[in-house]
mmCIF file of C-alpha atoms in Angstrom:
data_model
loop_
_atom_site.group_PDB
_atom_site.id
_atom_site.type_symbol
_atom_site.label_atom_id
_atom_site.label_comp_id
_atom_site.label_asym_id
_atom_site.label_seq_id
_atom_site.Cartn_x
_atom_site.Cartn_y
_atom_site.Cartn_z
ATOM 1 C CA UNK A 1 14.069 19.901 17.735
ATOM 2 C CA UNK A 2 13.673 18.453 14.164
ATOM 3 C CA UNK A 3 11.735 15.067 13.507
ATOM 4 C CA UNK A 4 13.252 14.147 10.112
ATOM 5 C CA UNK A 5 10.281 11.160 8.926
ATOM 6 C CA UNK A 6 11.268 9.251 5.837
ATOM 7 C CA UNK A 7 7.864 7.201 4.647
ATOM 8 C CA UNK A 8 8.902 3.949 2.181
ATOM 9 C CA UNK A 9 6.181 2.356 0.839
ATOM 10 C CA UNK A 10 6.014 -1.539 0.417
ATOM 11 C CA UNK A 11 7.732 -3.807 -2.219
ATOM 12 C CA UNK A 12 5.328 -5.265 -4.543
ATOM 13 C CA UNK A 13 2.697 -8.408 -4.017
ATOM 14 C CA UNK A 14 0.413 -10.033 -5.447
ATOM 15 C CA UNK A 15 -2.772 -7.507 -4.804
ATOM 16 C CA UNK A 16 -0.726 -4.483 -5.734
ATOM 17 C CA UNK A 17 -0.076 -6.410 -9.243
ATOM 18 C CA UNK A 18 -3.527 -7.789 -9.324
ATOM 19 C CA UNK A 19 -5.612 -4.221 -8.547
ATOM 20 C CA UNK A 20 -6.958 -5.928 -5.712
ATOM 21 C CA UNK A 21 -7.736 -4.482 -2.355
ATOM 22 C CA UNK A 22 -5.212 -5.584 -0.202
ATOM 23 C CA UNK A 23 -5.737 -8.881 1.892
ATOM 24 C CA UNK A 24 -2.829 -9.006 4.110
ATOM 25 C CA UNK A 25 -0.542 -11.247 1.619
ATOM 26 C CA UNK A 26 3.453 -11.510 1.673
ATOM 27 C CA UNK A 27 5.827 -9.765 -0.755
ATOM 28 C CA UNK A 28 6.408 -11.531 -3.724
ATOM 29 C CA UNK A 29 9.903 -12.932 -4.526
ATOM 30 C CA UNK A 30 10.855 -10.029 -7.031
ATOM 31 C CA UNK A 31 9.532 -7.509 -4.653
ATOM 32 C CA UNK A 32 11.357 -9.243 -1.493
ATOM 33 C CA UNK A 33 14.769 -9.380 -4.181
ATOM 34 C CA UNK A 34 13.956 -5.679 -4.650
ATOM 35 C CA UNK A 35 13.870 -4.505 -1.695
ATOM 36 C CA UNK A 36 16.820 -6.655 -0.517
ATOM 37 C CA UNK A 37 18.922 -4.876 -3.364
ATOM 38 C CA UNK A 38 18.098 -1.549 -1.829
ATOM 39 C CA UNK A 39 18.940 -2.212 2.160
ATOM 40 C CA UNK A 40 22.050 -0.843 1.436
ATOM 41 C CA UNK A 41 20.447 2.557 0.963
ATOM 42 C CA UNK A 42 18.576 2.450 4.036
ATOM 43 C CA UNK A 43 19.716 3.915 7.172
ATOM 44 C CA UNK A 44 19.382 1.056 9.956
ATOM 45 C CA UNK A 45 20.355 2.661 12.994
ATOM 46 C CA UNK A 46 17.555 5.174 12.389
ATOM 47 C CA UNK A 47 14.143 4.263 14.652
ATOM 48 C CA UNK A 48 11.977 1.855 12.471
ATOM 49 C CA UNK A 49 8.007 1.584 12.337
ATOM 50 C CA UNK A 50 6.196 -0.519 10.258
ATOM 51 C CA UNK A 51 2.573 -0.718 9.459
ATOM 52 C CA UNK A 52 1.363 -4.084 10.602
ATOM 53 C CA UNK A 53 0.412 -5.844 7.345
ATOM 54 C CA UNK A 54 2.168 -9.003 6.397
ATOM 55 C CA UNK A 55 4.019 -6.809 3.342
ATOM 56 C CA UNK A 56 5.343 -3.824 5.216
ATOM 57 C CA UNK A 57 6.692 -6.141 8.229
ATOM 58 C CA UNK A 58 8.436 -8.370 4.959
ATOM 59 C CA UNK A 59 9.938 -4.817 3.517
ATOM 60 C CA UNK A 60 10.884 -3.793 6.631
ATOM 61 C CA UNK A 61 12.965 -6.868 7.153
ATOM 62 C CA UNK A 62 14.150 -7.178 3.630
ATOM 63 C CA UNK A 63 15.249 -3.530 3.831
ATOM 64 C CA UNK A 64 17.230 -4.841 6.953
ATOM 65 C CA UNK A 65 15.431 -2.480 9.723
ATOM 66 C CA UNK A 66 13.711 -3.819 13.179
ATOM 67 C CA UNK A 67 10.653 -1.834 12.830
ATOM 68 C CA UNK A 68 8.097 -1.734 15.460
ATOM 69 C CA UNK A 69 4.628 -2.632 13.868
ATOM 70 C CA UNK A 70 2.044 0.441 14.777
ATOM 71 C CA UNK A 71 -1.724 -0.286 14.661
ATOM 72 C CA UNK A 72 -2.350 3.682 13.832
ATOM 73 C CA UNK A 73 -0.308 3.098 10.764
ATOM 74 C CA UNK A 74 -2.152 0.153 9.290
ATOM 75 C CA UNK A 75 -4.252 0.950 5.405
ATOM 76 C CA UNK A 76 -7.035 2.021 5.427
ATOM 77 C CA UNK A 77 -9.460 -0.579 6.250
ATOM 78 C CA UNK A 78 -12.127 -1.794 3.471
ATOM 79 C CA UNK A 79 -14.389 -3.936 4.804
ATOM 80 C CA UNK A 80 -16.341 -6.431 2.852
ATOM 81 C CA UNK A 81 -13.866 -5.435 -0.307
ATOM 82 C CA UNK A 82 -10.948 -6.512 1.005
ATOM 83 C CA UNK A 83 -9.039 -9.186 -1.236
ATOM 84 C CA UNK A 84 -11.535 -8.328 -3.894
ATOM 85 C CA UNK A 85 -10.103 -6.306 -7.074
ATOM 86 C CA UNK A 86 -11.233 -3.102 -8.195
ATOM 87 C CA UNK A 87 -12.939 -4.772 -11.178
ATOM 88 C CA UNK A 88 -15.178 -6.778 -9.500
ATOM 89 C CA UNK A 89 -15.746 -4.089 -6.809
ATOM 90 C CA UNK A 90 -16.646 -1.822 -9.893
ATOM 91 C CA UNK A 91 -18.909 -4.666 -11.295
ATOM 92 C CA UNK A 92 -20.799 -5.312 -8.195
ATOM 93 C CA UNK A 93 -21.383 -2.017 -6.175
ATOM 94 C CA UNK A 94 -20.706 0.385 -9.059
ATOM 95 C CA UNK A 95 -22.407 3.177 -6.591
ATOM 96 C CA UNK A 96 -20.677 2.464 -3.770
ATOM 97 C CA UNK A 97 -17.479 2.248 -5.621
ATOM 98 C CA UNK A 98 -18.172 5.638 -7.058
ATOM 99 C CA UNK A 99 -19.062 7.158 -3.907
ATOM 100 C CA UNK A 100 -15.753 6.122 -2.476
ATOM 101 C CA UNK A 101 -13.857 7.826 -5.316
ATOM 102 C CA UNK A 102 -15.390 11.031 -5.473
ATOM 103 C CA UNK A 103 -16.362 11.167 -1.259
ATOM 104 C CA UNK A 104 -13.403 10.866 1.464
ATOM 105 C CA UNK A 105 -16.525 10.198 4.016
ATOM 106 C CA UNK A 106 -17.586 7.579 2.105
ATOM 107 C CA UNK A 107 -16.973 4.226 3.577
ATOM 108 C CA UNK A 108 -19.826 1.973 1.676
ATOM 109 C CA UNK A 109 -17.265 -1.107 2.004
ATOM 110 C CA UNK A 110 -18.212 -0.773 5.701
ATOM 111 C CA UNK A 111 -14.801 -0.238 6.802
ATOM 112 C CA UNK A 112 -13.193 2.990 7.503
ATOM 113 C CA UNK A 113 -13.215 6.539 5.050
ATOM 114 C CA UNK A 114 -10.225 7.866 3.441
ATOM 115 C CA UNK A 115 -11.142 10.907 5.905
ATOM 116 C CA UNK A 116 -10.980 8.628 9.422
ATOM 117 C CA UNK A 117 -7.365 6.875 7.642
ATOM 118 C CA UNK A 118 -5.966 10.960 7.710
ATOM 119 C CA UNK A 119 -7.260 11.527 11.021
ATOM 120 C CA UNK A 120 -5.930 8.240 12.245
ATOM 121 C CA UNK A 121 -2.681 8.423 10.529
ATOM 122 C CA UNK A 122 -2.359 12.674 11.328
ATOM 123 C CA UNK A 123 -2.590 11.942 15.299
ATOM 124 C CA UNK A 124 0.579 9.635 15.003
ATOM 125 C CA UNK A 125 2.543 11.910 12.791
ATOM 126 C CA UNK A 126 1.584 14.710 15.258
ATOM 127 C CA UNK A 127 2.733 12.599 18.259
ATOM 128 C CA UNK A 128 5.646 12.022 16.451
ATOM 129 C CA UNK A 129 6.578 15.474 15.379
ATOM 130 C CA UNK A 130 7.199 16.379 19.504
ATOM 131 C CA UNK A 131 10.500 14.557 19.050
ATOM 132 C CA UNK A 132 13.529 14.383 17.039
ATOM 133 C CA UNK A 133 15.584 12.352 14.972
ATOM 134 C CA UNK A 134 15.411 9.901 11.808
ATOM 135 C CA UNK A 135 12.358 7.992 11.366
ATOM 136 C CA UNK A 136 11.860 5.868 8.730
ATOM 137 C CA UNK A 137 8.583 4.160 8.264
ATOM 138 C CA UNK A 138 7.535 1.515 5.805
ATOM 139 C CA UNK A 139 3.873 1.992 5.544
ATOM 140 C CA UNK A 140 1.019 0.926 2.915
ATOM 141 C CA UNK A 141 0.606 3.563 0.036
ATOM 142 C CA UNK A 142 -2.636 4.736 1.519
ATOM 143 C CA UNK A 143 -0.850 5.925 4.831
ATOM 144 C CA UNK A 144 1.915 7.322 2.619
ATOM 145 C CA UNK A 145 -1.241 9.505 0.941
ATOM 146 C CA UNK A 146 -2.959 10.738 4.286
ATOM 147 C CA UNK A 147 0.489 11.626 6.039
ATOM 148 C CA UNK A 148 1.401 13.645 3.439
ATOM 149 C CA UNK A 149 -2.196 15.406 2.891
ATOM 150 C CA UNK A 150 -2.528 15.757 6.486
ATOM 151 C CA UNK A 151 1.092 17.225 6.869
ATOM 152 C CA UNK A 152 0.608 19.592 4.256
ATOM 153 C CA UNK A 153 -3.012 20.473 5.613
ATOM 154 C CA UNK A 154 -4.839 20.076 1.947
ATOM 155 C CA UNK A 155 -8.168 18.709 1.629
ATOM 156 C CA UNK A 156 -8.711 14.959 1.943
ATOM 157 C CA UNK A 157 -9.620 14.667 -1.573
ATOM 158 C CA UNK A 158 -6.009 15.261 -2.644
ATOM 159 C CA UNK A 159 -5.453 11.942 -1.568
ATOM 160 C CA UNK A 160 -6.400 10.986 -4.521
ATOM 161 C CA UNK A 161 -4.373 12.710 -6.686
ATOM 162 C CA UNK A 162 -0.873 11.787 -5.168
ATOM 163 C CA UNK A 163 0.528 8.159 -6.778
ATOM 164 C CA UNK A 164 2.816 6.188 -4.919
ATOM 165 C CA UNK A 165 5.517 3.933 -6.500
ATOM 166 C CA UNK A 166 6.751 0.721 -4.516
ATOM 167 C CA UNK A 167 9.844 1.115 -2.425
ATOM 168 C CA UNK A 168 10.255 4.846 -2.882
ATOM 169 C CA UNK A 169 11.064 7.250 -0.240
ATOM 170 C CA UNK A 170 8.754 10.532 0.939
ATOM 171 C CA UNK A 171 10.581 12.884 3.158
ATOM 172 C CA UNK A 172 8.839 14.811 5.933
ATOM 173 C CA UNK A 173 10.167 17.040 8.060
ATOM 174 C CA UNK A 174 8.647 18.488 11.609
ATOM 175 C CA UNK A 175 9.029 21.045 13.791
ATOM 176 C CA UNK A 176 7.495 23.789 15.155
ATOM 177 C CA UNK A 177 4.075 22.967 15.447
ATOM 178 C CA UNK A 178 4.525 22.198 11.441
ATOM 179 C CA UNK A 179 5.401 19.640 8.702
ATOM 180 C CA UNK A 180 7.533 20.235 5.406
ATOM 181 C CA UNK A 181 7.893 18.377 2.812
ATOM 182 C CA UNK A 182 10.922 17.447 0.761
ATOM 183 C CA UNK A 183 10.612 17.224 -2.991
ATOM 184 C CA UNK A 184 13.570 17.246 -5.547
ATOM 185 C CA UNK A 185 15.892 14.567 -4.511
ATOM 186 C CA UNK A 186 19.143 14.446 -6.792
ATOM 187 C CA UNK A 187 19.729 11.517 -8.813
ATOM 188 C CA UNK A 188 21.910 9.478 -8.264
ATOM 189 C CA UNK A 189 23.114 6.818 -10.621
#
């Protein structure tokens, strides 16, 4: 049996615009209208999870899917920089902000490593991969990053590398003991 996993990352807010570490806020009204413009695209009868911040639960709904909110699936959690933007991050714990870009072990926010978000996020997508079906999850772009490292078993530090766009979809496929990836979508439009 096939688990066919499509991973949508949230509509904009405020701390994606603002390069701000994510504080749980809501969507913002162009990325609620956005995402309302594309539930027409989304599959609704598929099985729905959500990670549990305030702005995949709002995509979720705005995409028009009932999407169970999953604790393993939350972002990555930053401790003491959370709400705080990247600048001011950078300004006051240039080290520690270093260390966390160039380290996936690093946690000096005191919250959790880019490392511990792949292992967290890796066990659900392996308990998920023993069943079958359409999945569709709207998760934050960090757990959109360590799904798709972990499923395609490259280091953590690719993480890094992969950039993910608001309200775009990432196709996983398991089976097998295995995850695939689907790249190459046609356009359409």
């Amino acid at each position: 049996m096939t688990v066919r996993l499509t991973l949508v990352p949230p509509a904009t807010n405020d701390a994606l615009r603002e390069v701000r570490f994510d504080d749980d806020g809501p969507l913002d009204p162009a990325g609620r209208a956005r995402a309302e413009a594309l539930a027409a695209a989304v599959d609704p009868s598929t099985r729905a999870y959500a990670s549990p911040s305030a702005r995949c639960l709002g995509t979720a709904r705005a995409l028009g899917l009932r999407a169970e909110p999953v604790p393993g699936l939350a972002g990555c959690a930053m401790g003491r920089w959370r709400g705080r933007t990247l600048e001011d991050v950078a300004a006051a714990e240039e080290s520690g902000l270093a260390a966390w870009l160039s380290d996936p072990e690093a946690a000096p926010h005191g919250g959790e490593s880019l490392r511990d978000l792949r292992v967290r996020v890796g066990a659900w997508l392996d308990a998920l991969r023993e069943g079958s079906g359409r999945v569709t999850a709207v998760v934050e772009p960090d757990v959109v990053r360590a799904a798709t490292v972990h499923a395609l078993g490259a280091p953590d530090a690719t993480a890094r590398r992969l950039d993910v766009r608001p309200l775009t979809a990432v196709h996983l496929s398991g089976r097998s003991g295995r995850w695939n990836l689907r790249v190459g979508e046609p356009f359409t439009g």
